[in-house]
mmCIF file of C-alpha atoms in Angstrom:
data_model
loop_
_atom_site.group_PDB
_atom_site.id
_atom_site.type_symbol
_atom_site.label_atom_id
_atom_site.label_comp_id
_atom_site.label_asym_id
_atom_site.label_seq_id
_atom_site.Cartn_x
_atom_site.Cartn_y
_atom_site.Cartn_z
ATOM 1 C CA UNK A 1 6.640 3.954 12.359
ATOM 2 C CA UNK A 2 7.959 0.524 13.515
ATOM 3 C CA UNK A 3 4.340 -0.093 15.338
ATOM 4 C CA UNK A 4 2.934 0.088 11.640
ATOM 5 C CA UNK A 5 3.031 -2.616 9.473
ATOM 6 C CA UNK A 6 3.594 -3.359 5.793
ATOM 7 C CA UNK A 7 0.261 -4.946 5.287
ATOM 8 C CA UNK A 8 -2.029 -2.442 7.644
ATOM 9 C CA UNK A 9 -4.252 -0.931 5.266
ATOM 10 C CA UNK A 10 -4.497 2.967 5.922
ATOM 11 C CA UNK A 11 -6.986 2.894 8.219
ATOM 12 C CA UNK A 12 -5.765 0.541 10.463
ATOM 13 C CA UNK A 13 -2.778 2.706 9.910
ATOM 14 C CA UNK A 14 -4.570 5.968 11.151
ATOM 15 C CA UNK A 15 -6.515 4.068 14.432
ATOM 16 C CA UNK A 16 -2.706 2.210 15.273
ATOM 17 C CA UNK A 17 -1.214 6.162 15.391
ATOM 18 C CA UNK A 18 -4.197 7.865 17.355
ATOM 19 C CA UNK A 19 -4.410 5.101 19.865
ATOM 20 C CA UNK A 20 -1.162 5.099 20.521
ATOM 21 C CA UNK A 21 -1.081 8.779 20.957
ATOM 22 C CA UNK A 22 -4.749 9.287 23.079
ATOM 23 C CA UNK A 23 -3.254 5.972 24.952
ATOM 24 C CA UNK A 24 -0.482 7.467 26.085
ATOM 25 C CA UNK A 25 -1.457 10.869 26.612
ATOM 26 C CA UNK A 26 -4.729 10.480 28.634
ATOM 27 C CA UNK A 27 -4.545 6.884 29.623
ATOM 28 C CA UNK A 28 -6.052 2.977 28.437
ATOM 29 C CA UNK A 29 -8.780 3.263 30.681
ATOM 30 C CA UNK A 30 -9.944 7.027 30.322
ATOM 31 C CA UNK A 31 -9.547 6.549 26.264
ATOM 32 C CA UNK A 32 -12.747 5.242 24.559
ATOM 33 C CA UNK A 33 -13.143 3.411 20.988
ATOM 34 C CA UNK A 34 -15.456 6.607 20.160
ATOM 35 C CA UNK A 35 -12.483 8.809 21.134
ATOM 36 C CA UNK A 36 -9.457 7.300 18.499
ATOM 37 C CA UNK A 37 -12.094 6.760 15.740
ATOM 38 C CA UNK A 38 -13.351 10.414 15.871
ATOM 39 C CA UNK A 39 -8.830 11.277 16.308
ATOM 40 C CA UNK A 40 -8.431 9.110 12.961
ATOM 41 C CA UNK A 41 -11.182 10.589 10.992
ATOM 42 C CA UNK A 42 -12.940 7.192 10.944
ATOM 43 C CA UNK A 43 -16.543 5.508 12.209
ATOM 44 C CA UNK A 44 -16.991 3.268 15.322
ATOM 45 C CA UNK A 45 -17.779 0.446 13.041
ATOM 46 C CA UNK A 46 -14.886 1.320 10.726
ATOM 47 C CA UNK A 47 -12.734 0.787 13.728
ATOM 48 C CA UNK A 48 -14.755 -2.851 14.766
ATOM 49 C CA UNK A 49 -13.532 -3.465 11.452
ATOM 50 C CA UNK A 50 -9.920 -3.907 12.606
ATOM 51 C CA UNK A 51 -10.068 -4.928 16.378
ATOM 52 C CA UNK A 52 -13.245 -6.017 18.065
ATOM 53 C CA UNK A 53 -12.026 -4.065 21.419
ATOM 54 C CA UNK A 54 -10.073 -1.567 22.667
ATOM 55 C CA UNK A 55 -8.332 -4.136 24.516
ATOM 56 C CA UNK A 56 -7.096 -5.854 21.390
ATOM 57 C CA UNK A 57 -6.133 -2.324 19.934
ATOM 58 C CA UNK A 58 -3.860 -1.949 22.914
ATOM 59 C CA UNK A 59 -2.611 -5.365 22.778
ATOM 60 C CA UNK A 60 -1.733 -5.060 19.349
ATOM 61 C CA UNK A 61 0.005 -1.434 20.105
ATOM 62 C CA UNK A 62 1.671 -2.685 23.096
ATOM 63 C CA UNK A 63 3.422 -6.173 21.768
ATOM 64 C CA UNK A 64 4.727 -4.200 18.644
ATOM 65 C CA UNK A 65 5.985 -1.353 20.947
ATOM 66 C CA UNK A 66 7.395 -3.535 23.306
ATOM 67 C CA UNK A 67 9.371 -6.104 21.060
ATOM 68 C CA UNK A 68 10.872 -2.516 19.254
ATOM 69 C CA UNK A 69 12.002 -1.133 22.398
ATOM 70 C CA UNK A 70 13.534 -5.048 23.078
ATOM 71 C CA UNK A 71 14.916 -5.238 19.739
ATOM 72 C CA UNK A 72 16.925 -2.107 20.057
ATOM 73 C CA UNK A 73 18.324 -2.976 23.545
ATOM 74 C CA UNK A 74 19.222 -6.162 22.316
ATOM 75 C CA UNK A 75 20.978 -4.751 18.987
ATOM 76 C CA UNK A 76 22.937 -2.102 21.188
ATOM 77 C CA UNK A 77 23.904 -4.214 24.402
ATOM 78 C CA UNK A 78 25.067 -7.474 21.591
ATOM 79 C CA UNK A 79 28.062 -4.244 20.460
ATOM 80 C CA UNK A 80 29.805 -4.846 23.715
ATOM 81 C CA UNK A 81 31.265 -7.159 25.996
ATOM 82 C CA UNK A 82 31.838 -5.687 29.443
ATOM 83 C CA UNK A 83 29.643 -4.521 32.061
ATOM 84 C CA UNK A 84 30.352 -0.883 31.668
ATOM 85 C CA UNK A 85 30.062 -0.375 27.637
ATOM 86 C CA UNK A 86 26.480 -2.882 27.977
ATOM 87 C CA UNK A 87 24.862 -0.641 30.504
ATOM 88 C CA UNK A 88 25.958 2.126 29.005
ATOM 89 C CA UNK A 89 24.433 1.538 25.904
ATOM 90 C CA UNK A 90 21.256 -0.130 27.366
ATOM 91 C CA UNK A 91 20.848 3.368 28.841
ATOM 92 C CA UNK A 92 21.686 5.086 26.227
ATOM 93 C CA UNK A 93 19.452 3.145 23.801
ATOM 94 C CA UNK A 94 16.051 3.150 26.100
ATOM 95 C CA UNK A 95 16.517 6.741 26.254
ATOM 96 C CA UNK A 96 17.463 7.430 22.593
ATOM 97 C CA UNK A 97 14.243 5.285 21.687
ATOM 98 C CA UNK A 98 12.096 7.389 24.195
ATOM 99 C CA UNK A 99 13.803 10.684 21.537
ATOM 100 C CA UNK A 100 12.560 8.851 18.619
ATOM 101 C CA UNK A 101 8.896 8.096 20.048
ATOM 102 C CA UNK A 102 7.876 9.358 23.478
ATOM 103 C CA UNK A 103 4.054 8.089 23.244
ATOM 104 C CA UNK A 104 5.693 4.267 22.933
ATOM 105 C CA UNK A 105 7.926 4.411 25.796
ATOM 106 C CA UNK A 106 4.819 6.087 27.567
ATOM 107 C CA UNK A 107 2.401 3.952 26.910
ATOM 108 C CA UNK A 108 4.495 0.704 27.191
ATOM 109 C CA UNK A 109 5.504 1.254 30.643
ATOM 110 C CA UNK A 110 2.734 2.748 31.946
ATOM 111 C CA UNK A 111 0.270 -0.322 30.559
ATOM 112 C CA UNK A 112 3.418 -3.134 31.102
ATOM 113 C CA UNK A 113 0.931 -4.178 34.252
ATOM 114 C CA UNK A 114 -2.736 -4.798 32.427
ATOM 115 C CA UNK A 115 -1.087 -5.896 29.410
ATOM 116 C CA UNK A 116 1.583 -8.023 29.779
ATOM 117 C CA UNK A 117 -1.326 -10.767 31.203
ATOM 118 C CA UNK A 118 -2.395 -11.204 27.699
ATOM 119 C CA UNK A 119 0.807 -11.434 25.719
ATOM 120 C CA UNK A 120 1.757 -14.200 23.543
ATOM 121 C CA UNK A 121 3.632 -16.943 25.987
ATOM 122 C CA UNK A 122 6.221 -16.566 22.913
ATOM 123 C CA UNK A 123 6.491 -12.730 23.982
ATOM 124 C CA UNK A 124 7.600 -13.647 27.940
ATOM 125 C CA UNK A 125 10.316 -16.034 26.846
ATOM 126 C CA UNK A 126 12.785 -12.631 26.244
ATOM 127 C CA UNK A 127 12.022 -9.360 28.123
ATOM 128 C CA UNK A 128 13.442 -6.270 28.574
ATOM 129 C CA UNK A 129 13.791 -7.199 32.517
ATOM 130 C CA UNK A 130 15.422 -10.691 31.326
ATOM 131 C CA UNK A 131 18.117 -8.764 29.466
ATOM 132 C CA UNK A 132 19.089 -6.101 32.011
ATOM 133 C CA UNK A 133 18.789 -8.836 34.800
ATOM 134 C CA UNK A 134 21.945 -10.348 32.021
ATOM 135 C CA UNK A 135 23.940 -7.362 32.483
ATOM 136 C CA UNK A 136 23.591 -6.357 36.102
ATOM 137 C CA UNK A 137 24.571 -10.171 36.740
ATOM 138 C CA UNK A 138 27.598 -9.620 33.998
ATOM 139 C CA UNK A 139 28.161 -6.212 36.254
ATOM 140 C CA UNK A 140 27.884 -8.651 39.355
ATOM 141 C CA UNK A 141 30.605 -11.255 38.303
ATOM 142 C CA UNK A 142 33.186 -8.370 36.986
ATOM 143 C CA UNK A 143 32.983 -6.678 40.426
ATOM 144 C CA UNK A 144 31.236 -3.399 39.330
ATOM 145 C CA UNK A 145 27.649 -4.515 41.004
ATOM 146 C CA UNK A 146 27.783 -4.848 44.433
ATOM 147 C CA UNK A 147 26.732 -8.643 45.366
ATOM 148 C CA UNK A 148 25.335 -7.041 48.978
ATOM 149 C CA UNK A 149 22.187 -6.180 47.907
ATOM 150 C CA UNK A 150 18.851 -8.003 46.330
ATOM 151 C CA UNK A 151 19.279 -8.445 42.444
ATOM 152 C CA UNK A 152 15.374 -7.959 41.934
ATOM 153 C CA UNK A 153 15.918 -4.343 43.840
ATOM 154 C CA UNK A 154 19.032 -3.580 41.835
ATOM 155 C CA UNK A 155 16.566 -4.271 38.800
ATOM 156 C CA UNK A 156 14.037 -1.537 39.861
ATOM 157 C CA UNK A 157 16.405 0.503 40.214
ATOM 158 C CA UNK A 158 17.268 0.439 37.134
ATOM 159 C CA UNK A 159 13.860 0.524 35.794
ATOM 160 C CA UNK A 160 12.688 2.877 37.997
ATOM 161 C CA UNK A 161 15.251 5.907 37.380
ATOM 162 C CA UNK A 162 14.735 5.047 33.238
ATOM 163 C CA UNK A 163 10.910 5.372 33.599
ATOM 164 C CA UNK A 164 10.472 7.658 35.778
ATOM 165 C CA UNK A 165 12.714 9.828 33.891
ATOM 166 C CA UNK A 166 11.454 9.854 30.721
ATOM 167 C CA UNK A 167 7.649 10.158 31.954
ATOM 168 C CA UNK A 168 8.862 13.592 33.575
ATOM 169 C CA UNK A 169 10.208 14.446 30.469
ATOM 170 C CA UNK A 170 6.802 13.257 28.469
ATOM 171 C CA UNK A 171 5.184 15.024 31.123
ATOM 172 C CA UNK A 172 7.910 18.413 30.325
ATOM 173 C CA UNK A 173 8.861 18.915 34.002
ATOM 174 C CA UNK A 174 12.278 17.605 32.967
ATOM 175 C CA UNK A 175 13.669 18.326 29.692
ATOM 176 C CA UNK A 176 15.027 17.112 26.569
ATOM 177 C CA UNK A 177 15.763 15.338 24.872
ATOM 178 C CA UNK A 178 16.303 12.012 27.013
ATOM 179 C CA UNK A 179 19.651 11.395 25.569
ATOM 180 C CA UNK A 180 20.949 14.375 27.143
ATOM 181 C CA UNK A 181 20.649 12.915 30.280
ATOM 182 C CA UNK A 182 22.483 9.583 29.600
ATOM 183 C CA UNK A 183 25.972 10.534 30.885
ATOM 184 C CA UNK A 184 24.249 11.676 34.650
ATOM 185 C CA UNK A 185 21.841 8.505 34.616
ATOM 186 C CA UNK A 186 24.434 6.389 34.407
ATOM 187 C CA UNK A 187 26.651 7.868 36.662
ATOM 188 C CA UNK A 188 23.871 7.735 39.271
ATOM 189 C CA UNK A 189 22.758 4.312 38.639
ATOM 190 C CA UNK A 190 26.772 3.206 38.746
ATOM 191 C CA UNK A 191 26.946 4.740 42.122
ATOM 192 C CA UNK A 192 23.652 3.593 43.692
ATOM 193 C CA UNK A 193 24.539 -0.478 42.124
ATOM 194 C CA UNK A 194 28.572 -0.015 43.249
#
């Protein structure tokens, strides 16, 4: 898992995995410290070892999750050059990478509000938000977004119908897999931006 790295010794490896999971299944602030060490088979103070809260676990769990999900927009929207084939595959992509991981796409929208505070200032230079904003203005100068309404509402949107879709899908009263529904989101989204 990309939220794992090289040099995490196993432990680390074990708390990164059941946070992640009891994080996104139950919630930051109804998971406790006691609750992922006893979920990865370790102590309280085996966990201390690695992050001194449960803050910094999510922190750490959140800025690898997020930069992933970025990473693979970025790779997938860089393939094309017009509006159509870069939303497209933006949609495509964020729900393909909800397919491969639901608990990161979970937990990374659903915590985007009390985490993104504390992320490096390095972090809020590129976003997922600055990158769509990129294509809806592409979509906007080609003629395929309408200019008549508020960019920032065209944005949520977007956002909106991608997250709230896959957390009815995490939540199974829409199903899978995401990338199923790619061809109808879009079509949608095209219609409500047009």
């Amino acid at each position: 898992m990309f939220y794992i790295h090289e040099d995490d010794s196993p432990g680390k490896a074990k708390i990164l995995t059941e946070g992640l999971r009891l994080f996104a299944e139950n919630g930051l602030s109804a998971t406790s410290i006691r609750d992922i060490a006893t979920a990865a088979g370790l102590s309280n103070p085996a966990l201390y070892k690695h992050f001194k809260t449960k803050h910094d676990l999510a922190l750490v769990l959140f800025e690898r999750s997020y930069l992933e999900i970025l990473r693979r927009l970025t790779k997938a929207t860089q393939q094309e050059t017009g509006f159509p084939g870069k939303f497209r595959d933006f949609i495509r992509t964020y729900l393909q990478t909800y397919d491969d991981n639901p608990h990161v796409t979970l937990f990374t929208t659903d915590n985007l509000a009390a985490l993104w505070p504390d992320v490096s200032e390095q972090m809020k230079g590129r976003t997922v938000i600055s990158l769509l904003r990129e294509i809806l203005e592409h979509g906007r100068s080609d003629g395929f977004v309408t200019l008549g309404e508020d960019l920032d509402l065209q944005l949520a949107l977007v956002v909106g119908m991608l997250g709230q879709t896959t957390r009815q899908m995490y939540f199974r009263t829409l199903t899978g897999p995401a990338h199923k529904h790619a061809d109808g989101i879009e079509r949608i989204l095209r219609a409500g931006l047009s």
